[in-house]
């Protein structure tokens, strides 16, 4: 029997697990010693081994032939074809005619190498990743406020000692259940248009109209100030910009906020009282606050509230973002984001370019500038000024992107689409070349959890068939494009050593972290700079900002923000709000979890939650198919009657494919700073599906 300690392949909690393989069977059990999950796993974690030999697992390269079908091919044939077509496209249309789309589930080593490959081997600026759809608004707001973006600037375990925790737009009871172990003691305030399982566990549930979270945050700040709850000493010593932020919030008196959000004044007052009266309190935001065309401002408004109460940078209290994807934190730190270089350096900073270029052995002037953000990159595919080829690693935008039908059309219009994955996702089904790659239990590397803790992913099994690491794929293409083979190593440990050097001195400094220290069991949170020879190794930084924030003057910045409507609000044609989210048994686009029998049985297909009164008015019946339509298209879903839902709102999970894709209806309106799409609110109408029998077959 073989066994190894590793981490769950799903969310950013990165729960500790122990994998065993014996007699052809792989099993998992939780690592009771790992502090984040403390011996617990969610349903997805327990069933994760089923992914390793799931039916349809990709084990050989596939190339689309003249007959239009994908057929098995050898690696040399596939890589030669890719390199040849890339060379032709670049020669005819320029380097930016090739795009790269990454993922928040890639290891640090793969995310780092992908950014380097795009900018050095391809010379393209057109690289971004699906984390733009998940954490980008909180990243923008956190960087502006604190000078640094780390999901939780404190260990997860600190939450257990809190008196009160406010969760704005987060539903961890379904999205990351082991986190609820740390939220069992504090009194919870949950802000969510739905009465989710997390809201059911709360002491107070505020249920705003979708798209009005920013107004609610302004109202809470107004009450904190007018009722004498502001921490004046903290504001004077540790922050700047309060007066300008207060001038905005002063106009949002409680009764006005109630009219806009639907949240009663008494509940707002109770929320502020609970937070301000607690000795130890936290404000945490999730996708519900972020995925709006004003998501950065919304998160900034909740940070303003936390600062007014004196929470950030105080041990036992603070602000944090519940990062979603498995390596959502590390994935945005090392260069696969359109505007960033490794170490969370900005691509427009000459000093950052010079440092990274020196590590890569290239001229800083050869590095391209910032490219398009994720949706803008996908939307431009195959257009006059957009990429004509796209390489996709660890993402499934046919299901996960807003205006999904439009994105599928754009992908189909390309001269070349290459997808590296371990399952035949909906995006892979459109590809010209599909490359089979390793997954979590078949590879070595590092991941970074939502608390900024760098973790070791360890290999238990060899990959099946001819599957290779993404690092091998990048090496093979780069060499065929004329790169020195040594520039793109395939050994993840070697890549990490280079990542350390590239991140040194950056905001996300990993230079003092080594695989030896991680394998010895050290808990290392970045920043962890390398120390001079002979000095004790840096212990890492589990708690940020205790002495100063990361701005040069050490002060946190308030943001001057104002509420505005969502890009789309209900009207006569589309009279309801629709909001999207996750369910317990599925994950992200569902490409993995829909293939696990136990999870598929628990959540087998698309559904739409509707209040019974709304359903009666529209002629909808429990379990029957409905068509949910927006200005962009329609999706099919089975009706679920939910009495706790707002009568003006419907909810759809976004994990399902085909005609049940929730993102067929979602809006592509973008936040002007983070470029986050507005997944969380759009205007829809709901009606019984035509040809109910045929529609039911889709569900």
CSV table of N, CA and C in Angstrom, one decimal, residues 55-147:
chain,number,residue,atom,x,y,z
A,55,UNK,N,-14.8,7.7,-15.7
A,55,UNK,CA,-15.0,7.3,-17.1
A,55,UNK,C,-14.8,8.6,-18.0
A,56,UNK,N,-14.1,8.3,-19.1
A,56,UNK,CA,-13.9,9.4,-20.0
A,56,UNK,C,-12.6,10.2,-19.7
A,57,UNK,N,-11.8,9.8,-18.7
A,57,UNK,CA,-10.6,10.4,-18.3
A,57,UNK,C,-9.7,10.5,-19.6
A,58,UNK,N,-9.2,11.7,-19.8
A,58,UNK,CA,-8.3,11.9,-21.0
A,58,UNK,C,-6.9,11.2,-20.7
A,59,UNK,N,-6.5,10.3,-21.6
A,59,UNK,CA,-5.2,9.6,-21.5
A,59,UNK,C,-4.3,9.7,-22.7
A,60,UNK,N,-4.9,10.2,-23.8
A,60,UNK,CA,-4.0,10.4,-25.0
A,60,UNK,C,-4.4,11.7,-25.7
A,61,UNK,N,-3.4,12.4,-26.3
A,61,UNK,CA,-3.8,13.6,-27.1
A,61,UNK,C,-4.8,13.3,-28.1
A,62,UNK,N,-5.7,14.3,-28.4
A,62,UNK,CA,-6.7,14.2,-29.4
A,62,UNK,C,-6.5,15.3,-30.4
A,63,UNK,N,-6.6,15.0,-31.7
A,63,UNK,CA,-6.5,16.0,-32.7
A,63,UNK,C,-7.7,15.9,-33.6
A,64,UNK,N,-8.3,17.1,-33.9
A,64,UNK,CA,-9.5,17.1,-34.8
A,64,UNK,C,-9.1,16.9,-36.3
A,65,UNK,N,-9.7,15.9,-36.9
A,65,UNK,CA,-9.3,15.5,-38.2
A,65,UNK,C,-10.1,16.2,-39.3
A,66,UNK,N,-9.9,15.9,-40.5
A,66,UNK,CA,-10.6,16.5,-41.6
A,66,UNK,C,-12.1,16.2,-41.6
A,67,UNK,N,-12.4,15.1,-40.9
A,67,UNK,CA,-13.9,14.8,-40.8
A,67,UNK,C,-14.6,15.5,-39.7
A,68,UNK,N,-13.8,16.4,-39.0
A,68,UNK,CA,-14.4,17.2,-37.9
A,68,UNK,C,-14.4,16.5,-36.6
A,69,UNK,N,-13.9,15.3,-36.4
A,69,UNK,CA,-13.9,14.6,-35.2
A,69,UNK,C,-12.6,14.6,-34.5
A,70,UNK,N,-12.6,14.5,-33.2
A,70,UNK,CA,-11.4,14.4,-32.4
A,70,UNK,C,-11.0,12.9,-32.4
A,71,UNK,N,-9.7,12.7,-32.7
A,71,UNK,CA,-9.2,11.3,-32.8
A,71,UNK,C,-7.8,11.2,-32.1
A,72,UNK,N,-7.5,10.1,-31.5
A,72,UNK,CA,-6.2,9.9,-30.8
A,72,UNK,C,-5.0,10.2,-31.7
A,73,UNK,N,-4.0,10.8,-31.1
A,73,UNK,CA,-2.8,11.1,-31.8
A,73,UNK,C,-1.6,11.0,-30.8
A,74,UNK,N,-0.4,10.9,-31.4
A,74,UNK,CA,0.8,10.9,-30.6
A,74,UNK,C,1.2,12.3,-30.1
A,75,UNK,N,2.0,12.3,-29.0
A,75,UNK,CA,2.4,13.6,-28.5
A,75,UNK,C,3.2,14.5,-29.5
A,76,UNK,N,4.1,13.9,-30.2
A,76,UNK,CA,4.9,14.6,-31.1
A,76,UNK,C,4.0,15.2,-32.2
A,77,UNK,N,3.0,14.4,-32.7
A,77,UNK,CA,2.1,14.9,-33.7
A,77,UNK,C,1.3,16.1,-33.2
A,78,UNK,N,0.8,16.0,-32.0
A,78,UNK,CA,0.0,17.0,-31.4
A,78,UNK,C,0.8,18.3,-31.2
A,79,UNK,N,1.9,18.2,-30.6
A,79,UNK,CA,2.7,19.3,-30.3
A,79,UNK,C,3.3,20.0,-31.5
A,80,UNK,N,3.7,19.2,-32.5
A,80,UNK,CA,4.2,19.7,-33.8
A,80,UNK,C,3.1,20.5,-34.4
A,81,UNK,N,1.9,20.0,-34.4
A,81,UNK,CA,0.7,20.7,-35.0
A,81,UNK,C,0.5,22.0,-34.4
A,82,UNK,N,0.5,22.0,-33.0
A,82,UNK,CA,0.2,23.3,-32.3
A,82,UNK,C,1.3,24.3,-32.6
A,83,UNK,N,2.6,23.9,-32.5
A,83,UNK,CA,3.7,24.8,-32.7
A,83,UNK,C,3.6,25.4,-34.2
A,84,UNK,N,3.4,24.5,-35.1
A,84,UNK,CA,3.3,25.0,-36.5
A,84,UNK,C,2.2,26.0,-36.7
A,85,UNK,N,1.1,25.7,-36.2
A,85,UNK,CA,0.0,26.7,-36.4
A,85,UNK,C,0.2,28.0,-35.6
A,86,UNK,N,0.8,27.9,-34.5
A,86,UNK,CA,1.1,29.1,-33.7
A,86,UNK,C,2.1,29.9,-34.5
A,87,UNK,N,3.1,29.3,-35.0
A,87,UNK,CA,4.1,30.0,-35.8
A,87,UNK,C,3.5,30.8,-37.0
A,88,UNK,N,2.6,30.1,-37.7
A,88,UNK,CA,2.0,30.7,-38.8
A,88,UNK,C,1.1,31.9,-38.4
A,89,UNK,N,0.3,31.7,-37.4
A,89,UNK,CA,-0.6,32.7,-36.9
A,89,UNK,C,0.2,33.9,-36.4
A,90,UNK,N,1.2,33.7,-35.7
A,90,UNK,CA,2.0,34.8,-35.2
A,90,UNK,C,2.7,35.5,-36.4
A,91,UNK,N,3.2,34.8,-37.3
A,91,UNK,CA,3.9,35.4,-38.5
A,91,UNK,C,2.9,36.3,-39.3
A,92,UNK,N,1.7,35.8,-39.4
A,92,UNK,CA,0.7,36.5,-40.3
A,92,UNK,C,0.0,37.6,-39.5
A,93,UNK,N,-0.2,37.5,-38.2
A,93,UNK,CA,-1.1,38.4,-37.5
A,93,UNK,C,-0.4,39.1,-36.3
A,94,UNK,N,0.8,38.7,-35.9
A,94,UNK,CA,1.5,39.3,-34.8
A,94,UNK,C,1.3,38.4,-33.5
A,95,UNK,N,2.2,38.7,-32.5
A,95,UNK,CA,2.2,37.9,-31.3
A,95,UNK,C,0.9,37.9,-30.5
A,96,UNK,N,0.2,39.1,-30.5
A,96,UNK,CA,-1.1,39.1,-29.8
A,96,UNK,C,-2.2,38.4,-30.5
A,97,UNK,N,-2.0,37.8,-31.6
A,97,UNK,CA,-3.0,37.0,-32.2
A,97,UNK,C,-3.1,35.6,-31.5
A,98,UNK,N,-2.3,35.4,-30.5
A,98,UNK,CA,-2.3,34.1,-29.7
A,98,UNK,C,-2.7,34.5,-28.3
A,99,UNK,N,-3.7,33.9,-27.7
A,99,UNK,CA,-4.1,34.1,-26.3
A,99,UNK,C,-3.9,32.9,-25.5
A,100,UNK,N,-3.8,33.1,-24.1
A,100,UNK,CA,-3.6,32.1,-23.2
A,100,UNK,C,-4.7,32.3,-22.1
A,101,UNK,N,-5.4,31.3,-21.7
A,101,UNK,CA,-6.4,31.4,-20.6
A,101,UNK,C,-6.1,30.3,-19.6
A,102,UNK,N,-5.7,30.8,-18.3
A,102,UNK,CA,-5.4,29.9,-17.3
A,102,UNK,C,-6.5,29.7,-16.3
A,103,UNK,N,-6.1,29.1,-15.1
A,103,UNK,CA,-7.1,28.7,-14.1
A,103,UNK,C,-6.6,28.9,-12.7
A,104,UNK,N,-7.5,29.1,-11.8
A,104,UNK,CA,-7.2,29.3,-10.4
A,104,UNK,C,-7.0,28.0,-9.6
A,105,UNK,N,-7.1,26.9,-10.4
A,105,UNK,CA,-6.8,25.6,-9.7
A,105,UNK,C,-5.4,25.1,-10.1
A,106,UNK,N,-4.7,25.8,-10.9
A,106,UNK,CA,-3.3,25.3,-11.3
A,106,UNK,C,-2.4,25.5,-10.1
A,107,UNK,N,-1.4,24.7,-9.9
A,107,UNK,CA,-0.4,24.9,-8.9
A,107,UNK,C,0.4,26.2,-9.1
A,108,UNK,N,1.1,26.6,-8.1
A,108,UNK,CA,1.9,27.8,-8.2
A,108,UNK,C,2.9,27.7,-9.3
A,109,UNK,N,3.5,26.5,-9.4
A,109,UNK,CA,4.5,26.3,-10.4
A,109,UNK,C,3.9,26.4,-11.8
A,110,UNK,N,2.7,25.8,-12.1
A,110,UNK,CA,2.1,25.9,-13.4
A,110,UNK,C,1.6,27.3,-13.7
A,111,UNK,N,1.0,28.0,-12.7
A,111,UNK,CA,0.6,29.4,-13.0
A,111,UNK,C,1.8,30.2,-13.3
A,112,UNK,N,2.9,30.1,-12.6
A,112,UNK,CA,4.1,30.9,-12.9
A,112,UNK,C,4.6,30.6,-14.3
A,113,UNK,N,4.7,29.3,-14.6
A,113,UNK,CA,5.3,28.9,-15.9
A,113,UNK,C,4.4,29.3,-17.0
A,114,UNK,N,3.1,29.3,-16.8
A,114,UNK,CA,2.2,29.7,-17.8
A,114,UNK,C,2.3,31.2,-18.2
A,115,UNK,N,2.5,32.1,-17.2
A,115,UNK,CA,2.7,33.5,-17.4
A,115,UNK,C,4.0,33.7,-18.1
A,116,UNK,N,5.0,33.0,-17.7
A,116,UNK,CA,6.3,33.1,-18.4
A,116,UNK,C,6.3,32.7,-19.8
A,117,UNK,N,5.6,31.5,-20.1
A,117,UNK,CA,5.5,31.0,-21.4
A,117,UNK,C,4.8,32.0,-22.3
A,118,UNK,N,3.7,32.6,-21.8
A,118,UNK,CA,2.9,33.6,-22.7
A,118,UNK,C,3.8,34.7,-23.1
A,119,UNK,N,4.5,35.3,-22.1
A,119,UNK,CA,5.3,36.5,-22.3
A,119,UNK,C,6.6,36.3,-23.0
A,120,UNK,N,7.2,35.1,-22.8
A,120,UNK,CA,8.5,34.9,-23.4
A,120,UNK,C,8.5,34.0,-24.6
A,121,UNK,N,7.8,32.9,-24.5
A,121,UNK,CA,7.8,32.0,-25.7
A,121,UNK,C,6.9,32.5,-26.8
A,122,UNK,N,5.7,33.0,-26.3
A,122,UNK,CA,4.8,33.5,-27.3
A,122,UNK,C,4.9,35.0,-27.6
A,123,UNK,N,5.4,35.7,-26.6
A,123,UNK,CA,5.5,37.2,-26.7
A,123,UNK,C,4.2,37.9,-26.7
A,124,UNK,N,3.2,37.3,-26.2
A,124,UNK,CA,1.8,37.9,-26.2
A,124,UNK,C,1.5,38.6,-24.9
A,125,UNK,N,0.7,39.6,-25.0
A,125,UNK,CA,0.1,40.3,-23.8
A,125,UNK,C,-1.3,39.6,-23.5
A,126,UNK,N,-1.8,38.8,-24.3
A,126,UNK,CA,-3.1,38.3,-24.2
A,126,UNK,C,-3.2,37.0,-23.3
A,127,UNK,N,-3.0,37.2,-22.0
A,127,UNK,CA,-3.1,36.2,-21.0
A,127,UNK,C,-4.0,36.6,-19.9
A,128,UNK,N,-4.9,35.8,-19.5
A,128,UNK,CA,-5.6,36.1,-18.2
A,128,UNK,C,-6.2,34.7,-17.7
A,129,UNK,N,-7.0,34.7,-16.7
A,129,UNK,CA,-7.4,33.4,-16.1
A,129,UNK,C,-8.7,33.5,-15.5
A,130,UNK,N,-9.3,32.4,-15.1
A,130,UNK,CA,-10.7,32.4,-14.6
A,130,UNK,C,-10.8,32.9,-13.2
A,131,UNK,N,-9.7,33.2,-12.5
A,131,UNK,CA,-9.8,33.8,-11.3
A,131,UNK,C,-10.4,35.3,-11.4
A,132,UNK,N,-10.3,35.8,-12.6
A,132,UNK,CA,-10.9,37.1,-12.8
A,132,UNK,C,-12.4,37.1,-12.5
A,133,UNK,N,-13.0,35.9,-12.6
A,133,UNK,CA,-14.4,35.7,-12.4
A,133,UNK,C,-14.7,35.5,-10.9
A,134,UNK,N,-13.7,35.4,-10.1
A,134,UNK,CA,-13.9,34.9,-8.7
A,134,UNK,C,-13.5,35.9,-7.6
A,135,UNK,N,-12.2,36.4,-7.6
A,135,UNK,CA,-11.7,37.2,-6.5
A,135,UNK,C,-11.2,38.5,-6.9
A,136,UNK,N,-11.4,38.9,-8.2
A,136,UNK,CA,-10.7,40.1,-8.6
A,136,UNK,C,-11.2,41.4,-8.0
A,137,UNK,N,-12.4,41.5,-7.6
A,137,UNK,CA,-12.9,42.7,-7.0
A,137,UNK,C,-12.4,42.9,-5.6
A,138,UNK,N,-12.4,41.8,-4.8
A,138,UNK,CA,-11.8,41.9,-3.5
A,138,UNK,C,-10.3,42.2,-3.6
A,139,UNK,N,-9.6,41.6,-4.6
A,139,UNK,CA,-8.2,41.9,-4.8
A,139,UNK,C,-7.9,43.4,-5.0
A,140,UNK,N,-8.8,44.0,-5.9
A,140,UNK,CA,-8.6,45.4,-6.2
A,140,UNK,C,-8.9,46.3,-5.0
A,141,UNK,N,-10.0,45.9,-4.3
A,141,UNK,CA,-10.3,46.7,-3.1
A,141,UNK,C,-9.3,46.5,-1.9
A,142,UNK,N,-8.9,45.3,-1.7
A,142,UNK,CA,-7.9,45.1,-0.7
A,142,UNK,C,-6.6,45.7,-0.9
A,143,UNK,N,-6.1,45.6,-2.2
A,143,UNK,CA,-4.9,46.3,-2.5
A,143,UNK,C,-4.9,47.8,-2.3
A,144,UNK,N,-6.1,48.4,-2.7
A,144,UNK,CA,-6.2,49.8,-2.5
A,144,UNK,C,-6.3,50.2,-1.0
A,145,UNK,N,-7.0,49.4,-0.3
A,145,UNK,CA,-7.2,49.8,1.2
A,145,UNK,C,-5.9,49.5,2.0
A,146,UNK,N,-5.3,48.3,1.8
A,146,UNK,CA,-4.2,47.9,2.7
A,146,UNK,C,-2.8,47.9,2.0
A,147,UNK,N,-2.8,48.1,0.7
A,147,UNK,CA,-1.5,48.0,0.0
A,147,UNK,C,-1.1,46.6,-0.3
